[in-house]
């Protein structure tokens, strides 16, 4: 799928080029506290999302309590980095996104680069973690790694969001490009039908 952005005075319309046959996939992306702490970095990451043809379905800023962090990363409990990870993820504001795109999960993972920042810097210097990551723990972003984890993680961050309802009611319009980017809300919304 290819999006072409056309900026008008008030809003950015997204026009589609080529055939759009594949259903959009949703993923959860998080900008972690190390990056949210720096407004310039946060802005650059938001722009990176838009430049890579993701549709921003939802976006919210939040702070985790320690329990949220423990629950989200329960699969890693017992690993040597777990306490560090849990503490870091509840150390300050984060930004969570529901992103849509063809193969959104893999695209976002590719864009992030390898988990370990020191490896990312070496093997994928242009990736988000290669470019902005500080340490293996403070690695700038999170992304779901499978369809199942995307579903679980989207509910974790956005309990009021119904993926099934979005797929039925909004996905076809989003896929065909009947959307615009709302600069104030910083998300894409359906264009008013004429
Ligand atoms: P990813 O975030 O790429 O999906 P993961 O699920 O294996 O990676 O691990 C979750 C987070 O835990 C990761 O983003 C940072 C932290 N982490 C993983 N491996 C680590 C390590 N070897 N040292 C320090 N932190 C680590
Ligand atoms: Mg993971």
mmCIF file of C-alpha atoms and ligand atoms in Angstrom:
data_model
loop_
_atom_site.group_PDB
_atom_site.id
_atom_site.type_symbol
_atom_site.label_atom_id
_atom_site.label_comp_id
_atom_site.label_asym_id
_atom_site.label_seq_id
_atom_site.Cartn_x
_atom_site.Cartn_y
_atom_site.Cartn_z
ATOM 1 C CA UNK A 1 0.000 0.000 0.000
ATOM 2 C CA UNK A 2 1.287 3.456 -0.827
ATOM 3 C CA UNK A 3 -0.045 6.666 0.626
ATOM 4 C CA UNK A 4 0.527 10.001 -0.953
ATOM 5 C CA UNK A 5 0.223 12.962 1.355
ATOM 6 C CA UNK A 6 -1.284 16.160 0.014
ATOM 7 C CA UNK A 7 -1.133 19.085 2.334
ATOM 8 C CA UNK A 8 -3.968 21.571 2.096
ATOM 9 C CA UNK A 9 -4.221 24.715 4.170
ATOM 10 C CA UNK A 10 -5.994 22.997 7.021
ATOM 11 C CA UNK A 11 -5.330 19.320 6.897
ATOM 12 C CA UNK A 12 -3.355 16.582 5.261
ATOM 13 C CA UNK A 13 -5.397 14.346 2.994
ATOM 14 C CA UNK A 14 -4.166 10.869 2.386
ATOM 15 C CA UNK A 15 -4.653 9.683 -1.137
ATOM 16 C CA UNK A 16 -3.989 6.134 -2.090
ATOM 17 C CA UNK A 17 -2.081 4.962 -5.110
ATOM 18 C CA UNK A 18 -2.177 1.449 -6.397
ATOM 19 C CA UNK A 19 -4.572 -1.312 -5.451
ATOM 20 C CA UNK A 20 -5.452 -1.774 -1.857
ATOM 21 C CA UNK A 21 -6.384 -5.364 -1.428
ATOM 22 C CA UNK A 22 -4.902 -6.332 1.880
ATOM 23 C CA UNK A 23 -6.770 -5.732 5.112
ATOM 24 C CA UNK A 24 -5.013 -3.294 7.402
ATOM 25 C CA UNK A 25 -3.289 -4.816 10.401
ATOM 26 C CA UNK A 26 -3.165 -3.157 13.803
ATOM 27 C CA UNK A 27 -0.181 -3.013 16.109
ATOM 28 C CA UNK A 28 0.636 -1.393 19.402
ATOM 29 C CA UNK A 29 3.583 0.979 19.417
ATOM 30 C CA UNK A 30 4.899 2.693 22.522
ATOM 31 C CA UNK A 31 7.377 5.507 22.872
ATOM 32 C CA UNK A 32 9.152 4.753 26.111
ATOM 33 C CA UNK A 33 10.040 7.220 28.915
ATOM 34 C CA UNK A 34 13.613 7.815 27.689
ATOM 35 C CA UNK A 35 12.287 9.311 24.453
ATOM 36 C CA UNK A 36 9.166 11.041 25.755
ATOM 37 C CA UNK A 37 11.432 12.954 28.150
ATOM 38 C CA UNK A 38 12.888 14.742 25.115
ATOM 39 C CA UNK A 39 10.252 16.681 23.129
ATOM 40 C CA UNK A 40 12.460 16.857 20.037
ATOM 41 C CA UNK A 41 12.892 13.097 20.042
ATOM 42 C CA UNK A 42 9.187 12.541 20.618
ATOM 43 C CA UNK A 43 8.379 14.813 17.678
ATOM 44 C CA UNK A 44 10.912 13.029 15.460
ATOM 45 C CA UNK A 45 9.413 9.642 16.317
ATOM 46 C CA UNK A 46 5.876 10.840 15.631
ATOM 47 C CA UNK A 47 7.060 12.116 12.267
ATOM 48 C CA UNK A 48 8.799 8.802 11.591
ATOM 49 C CA UNK A 49 5.462 7.035 12.097
ATOM 50 C CA UNK A 50 3.712 9.343 9.616
ATOM 51 C CA UNK A 51 6.563 9.222 7.101
ATOM 52 C CA UNK A 52 6.362 5.442 7.084
ATOM 53 C CA UNK A 53 2.741 5.398 6.013
ATOM 54 C CA UNK A 54 1.265 4.239 9.265
ATOM 55 C CA UNK A 55 -2.231 5.369 10.033
ATOM 56 C CA UNK A 56 -2.559 6.586 13.600
ATOM 57 C CA UNK A 57 -5.792 5.088 14.896
ATOM 58 C CA UNK A 58 -5.358 6.094 18.542
ATOM 59 C CA UNK A 59 -2.691 7.984 20.470
ATOM 60 C CA UNK A 60 -2.444 8.667 24.182
ATOM 61 C CA UNK A 61 0.063 9.822 26.759
ATOM 62 C CA UNK A 62 0.151 7.969 30.054
ATOM 63 C CA UNK A 63 2.237 7.063 33.070
ATOM 64 C CA UNK A 64 2.402 3.504 34.370
ATOM 65 C CA UNK A 65 2.287 2.455 37.980
ATOM 66 C CA UNK A 66 4.812 -0.201 38.896
ATOM 67 C CA UNK A 67 2.048 -2.865 38.843
ATOM 68 C CA UNK A 68 1.168 -1.995 35.238
ATOM 69 C CA UNK A 69 4.763 -2.422 34.231
ATOM 70 C CA UNK A 70 5.024 -5.773 36.081
ATOM 71 C CA UNK A 71 1.814 -7.053 34.515
ATOM 72 C CA UNK A 72 2.728 -5.994 30.986
ATOM 73 C CA UNK A 73 6.167 -7.606 31.142
ATOM 74 C CA UNK A 74 5.155 -10.663 33.218
ATOM 75 C CA UNK A 75 6.630 -12.945 30.534
ATOM 76 C CA UNK A 76 10.076 -11.599 31.445
ATOM 77 C CA UNK A 77 9.770 -11.975 35.231
ATOM 78 C CA UNK A 78 12.825 -13.801 36.508
ATOM 79 C CA UNK A 79 15.116 -12.514 33.749
ATOM 80 C CA UNK A 80 18.160 -10.589 34.952
ATOM 81 C CA UNK A 81 16.890 -7.331 33.427
ATOM 82 C CA UNK A 82 13.288 -7.570 34.727
ATOM 83 C CA UNK A 83 13.569 -5.241 37.765
ATOM 84 C CA UNK A 84 15.428 -2.655 35.717
ATOM 85 C CA UNK A 85 12.839 -2.896 32.956
ATOM 86 C CA UNK A 86 9.863 -2.613 35.314
ATOM 87 C CA UNK A 87 11.366 0.388 37.081
ATOM 88 C CA UNK A 88 12.246 2.138 33.846
ATOM 89 C CA UNK A 89 8.831 1.638 32.259
ATOM 90 C CA UNK A 90 7.104 3.207 35.272
ATOM 91 C CA UNK A 91 9.624 6.028 35.626
ATOM 92 C CA UNK A 92 7.835 8.692 33.576
ATOM 93 C CA UNK A 93 5.380 9.530 30.806
ATOM 94 C CA UNK A 94 5.019 7.269 27.772
ATOM 95 C CA UNK A 95 3.087 7.600 24.552
ATOM 96 C CA UNK A 96 1.063 4.682 23.192
ATOM 97 C CA UNK A 97 -0.268 4.331 19.658
ATOM 98 C CA UNK A 98 -2.554 1.978 17.831
ATOM 99 C CA UNK A 99 -1.088 1.962 14.333
ATOM 100 C CA UNK A 100 -2.644 0.534 11.179
ATOM 101 C CA UNK A 101 -0.929 -0.462 7.967
ATOM 102 C CA UNK A 102 -0.442 -3.472 5.777
ATOM 103 C CA UNK A 103 1.767 -5.792 7.833
ATOM 104 C CA UNK A 104 1.918 -3.162 10.549
ATOM 105 C CA UNK A 105 3.456 -5.479 13.139
ATOM 106 C CA UNK A 106 6.489 -6.407 11.058
ATOM 107 C CA UNK A 107 6.920 -2.937 9.579
ATOM 108 C CA UNK A 108 7.040 -1.323 13.010
ATOM 109 C CA UNK A 109 9.428 -3.993 14.319
ATOM 110 C CA UNK A 110 11.719 -3.396 11.321
ATOM 111 C CA UNK A 111 11.609 0.320 11.877
ATOM 112 C CA UNK A 112 12.492 -0.108 15.584
ATOM 113 C CA UNK A 113 15.457 -2.359 14.893
ATOM 114 C CA UNK A 114 16.942 -5.016 17.196
ATOM 115 C CA UNK A 115 16.025 -5.074 20.905
ATOM 116 C CA UNK A 116 19.594 -4.483 22.019
ATOM 117 C CA UNK A 117 20.676 -0.938 21.317
ATOM 118 C CA UNK A 118 24.352 -1.751 21.013
ATOM 119 C CA UNK A 119 23.559 -4.351 18.384
ATOM 120 C CA UNK A 120 21.092 -1.989 16.681
ATOM 121 C CA UNK A 121 23.732 0.735 16.407
ATOM 122 C CA UNK A 122 26.030 -1.700 14.696
ATOM 123 C CA UNK A 123 23.669 -3.668 12.431
ATOM 124 C CA UNK A 124 20.856 -1.123 11.824
ATOM 125 C CA UNK A 125 22.188 2.365 12.512
ATOM 126 C CA UNK A 126 19.236 4.004 10.748
ATOM 127 C CA UNK A 127 16.662 2.171 12.884
ATOM 128 C CA UNK A 128 14.883 3.945 15.742
ATOM 129 C CA UNK A 129 16.781 2.034 18.408
ATOM 130 C CA UNK A 130 20.044 2.392 16.504
ATOM 131 C CA UNK A 131 19.529 6.117 16.227
ATOM 132 C CA UNK A 132 17.912 7.053 19.546
ATOM 133 C CA UNK A 133 18.380 4.146 21.970
ATOM 134 C CA UNK A 134 20.417 4.762 25.112
ATOM 135 C CA UNK A 135 20.925 1.261 26.582
ATOM 136 C CA UNK A 136 19.499 -2.233 26.169
ATOM 137 C CA UNK A 137 16.795 -1.309 28.719
ATOM 138 C CA UNK A 138 16.241 2.291 27.624
ATOM 139 C CA UNK A 139 15.633 1.360 24.011
ATOM 140 C CA UNK A 140 13.154 4.086 22.978
ATOM 141 C CA UNK A 141 10.185 2.124 21.652
ATOM 142 C CA UNK A 142 8.055 -0.975 22.031
ATOM 143 C CA UNK A 143 6.230 -2.876 19.320
ATOM 144 C CA UNK A 144 4.003 -5.950 19.420
ATOM 145 C CA UNK A 145 5.677 -9.056 18.029
ATOM 146 C CA UNK A 146 2.677 -11.085 16.804
ATOM 147 C CA UNK A 147 -1.023 -10.789 16.032
ATOM 148 C CA UNK A 148 -1.845 -12.317 19.421
ATOM 149 C CA UNK A 149 0.411 -9.972 21.364
ATOM 150 C CA UNK A 150 -0.900 -6.981 19.385
ATOM 151 C CA UNK A 151 -4.459 -7.862 20.426
ATOM 152 C CA UNK A 152 -3.468 -8.346 24.046
ATOM 153 C CA UNK A 153 -1.354 -5.194 24.171
ATOM 154 C CA UNK A 154 -3.912 -2.979 22.440
ATOM 155 C CA UNK A 155 -6.492 -3.982 25.065
ATOM 156 C CA UNK A 156 -3.901 -3.409 27.803
ATOM 157 C CA UNK A 157 -3.325 0.186 26.741
ATOM 158 C CA UNK A 158 -6.712 1.002 25.206
ATOM 159 C CA UNK A 159 -9.345 -0.983 27.133
ATOM 160 C CA UNK A 160 -12.203 0.928 25.468
ATOM 161 C CA UNK A 161 -11.036 0.127 21.939
ATOM 162 C CA UNK A 162 -12.825 -2.700 20.139
ATOM 163 C CA UNK A 163 -10.630 -4.131 17.409
ATOM 164 C CA UNK A 164 -13.549 -6.113 15.997
ATOM 165 C CA UNK A 165 -15.731 -3.019 15.741
ATOM 166 C CA UNK A 166 -12.911 -0.993 14.158
ATOM 167 C CA UNK A 167 -12.305 -3.729 11.595
ATOM 168 C CA UNK A 168 -15.977 -3.872 10.690
ATOM 169 C CA UNK A 169 -16.853 -0.197 10.715
ATOM 170 C CA UNK A 170 -13.703 1.778 9.992
ATOM 171 C CA UNK A 171 -11.062 -0.405 8.363
ATOM 172 C CA UNK A 172 -12.574 -0.318 4.836
ATOM 173 C CA UNK A 173 -12.696 3.485 4.841
ATOM 174 C CA UNK A 174 -9.196 3.757 6.299
ATOM 175 C CA UNK A 175 -7.902 1.298 3.691
ATOM 176 C CA UNK A 176 -9.385 3.229 0.819
ATOM 177 C CA UNK A 177 -7.889 6.454 2.109
ATOM 178 C CA UNK A 178 -11.073 8.260 3.154
ATOM 179 C CA UNK A 179 -9.216 9.757 6.060
ATOM 180 C CA UNK A 180 -7.286 12.820 7.013
ATOM 181 C CA UNK A 181 -4.653 13.623 9.584
ATOM 182 C CA UNK A 182 -5.942 15.795 12.396
ATOM 183 C CA UNK A 183 -2.971 17.937 13.396
ATOM 184 C CA UNK A 184 -4.542 18.930 16.697
ATOM 185 C CA UNK A 185 -5.411 15.430 17.883
ATOM 186 C CA UNK A 186 -2.369 13.974 16.105
ATOM 187 C CA UNK A 187 -4.364 11.019 14.792
ATOM 188 C CA UNK A 188 -6.039 10.068 11.531
ATOM 189 C CA UNK A 189 -9.814 10.304 11.410
ATOM 190 C CA UNK A 190 -12.458 9.440 8.871
ATOM 191 C CA UNK A 191 -13.192 12.224 6.430
ATOM 192 C CA UNK A 192 -16.772 13.473 6.487
ATOM 193 C CA UNK A 193 -18.824 11.757 3.784
ATOM 194 C CA UNK A 194 -20.237 14.153 1.185
HETATM 195 P P1 LIG B 1 11.365 -6.255 22.313
HETATM 196 O O1 LIG B 1 11.101 -5.009 23.103
HETATM 197 O O2 LIG B 1 12.287 -5.999 21.158
HETATM 198 O O3 LIG B 1 10.112 -6.990 21.914
HETATM 199 P P2 LIG B 1 11.738 -8.266 24.378
HETATM 200 O O4 LIG B 1 10.261 -8.489 24.336
HETATM 201 O O5 LIG B 1 12.622 -9.463 24.295
HETATM 202 O O6 LIG B 1 12.212 -7.233 23.260
HETATM 203 O O7 LIG B 1 12.124 -7.532 25.731
HETATM 204 C C1 LIG B 1 11.289 -6.526 26.279
HETATM 205 C C2 LIG B 1 12.147 -5.411 26.797
HETATM 206 O O8 LIG B 1 12.995 -5.890 27.840
HETATM 207 C C3 LIG B 1 13.133 -4.812 25.778
HETATM 208 O O9 LIG B 1 12.552 -3.867 24.940
HETATM 209 C C4 LIG B 1 14.169 -4.230 26.683
HETATM 210 C C5 LIG B 1 14.236 -5.222 27.803
HETATM 211 N N1 LIG B 1 15.295 -6.199 27.541
HETATM 212 C C6 LIG B 1 15.224 -7.316 26.779
HETATM 213 N N2 LIG B 1 16.379 -7.971 26.726
HETATM 214 C C7 LIG B 1 17.232 -7.257 27.492
HETATM 215 C C8 LIG B 1 18.610 -7.407 27.858
HETATM 216 N N3 LIG B 1 19.340 -8.429 27.446
HETATM 217 N N4 LIG B 1 19.157 -6.462 28.656
HETATM 218 C C9 LIG B 1 18.429 -5.414 29.109
HETATM 219 N N5 LIG B 1 17.125 -5.217 28.805
HETATM 220 C C10 LIG B 1 16.542 -6.115 28.015
HETATM 221 MG MG1 LIG B 2 8.690 -8.020 23.028
#
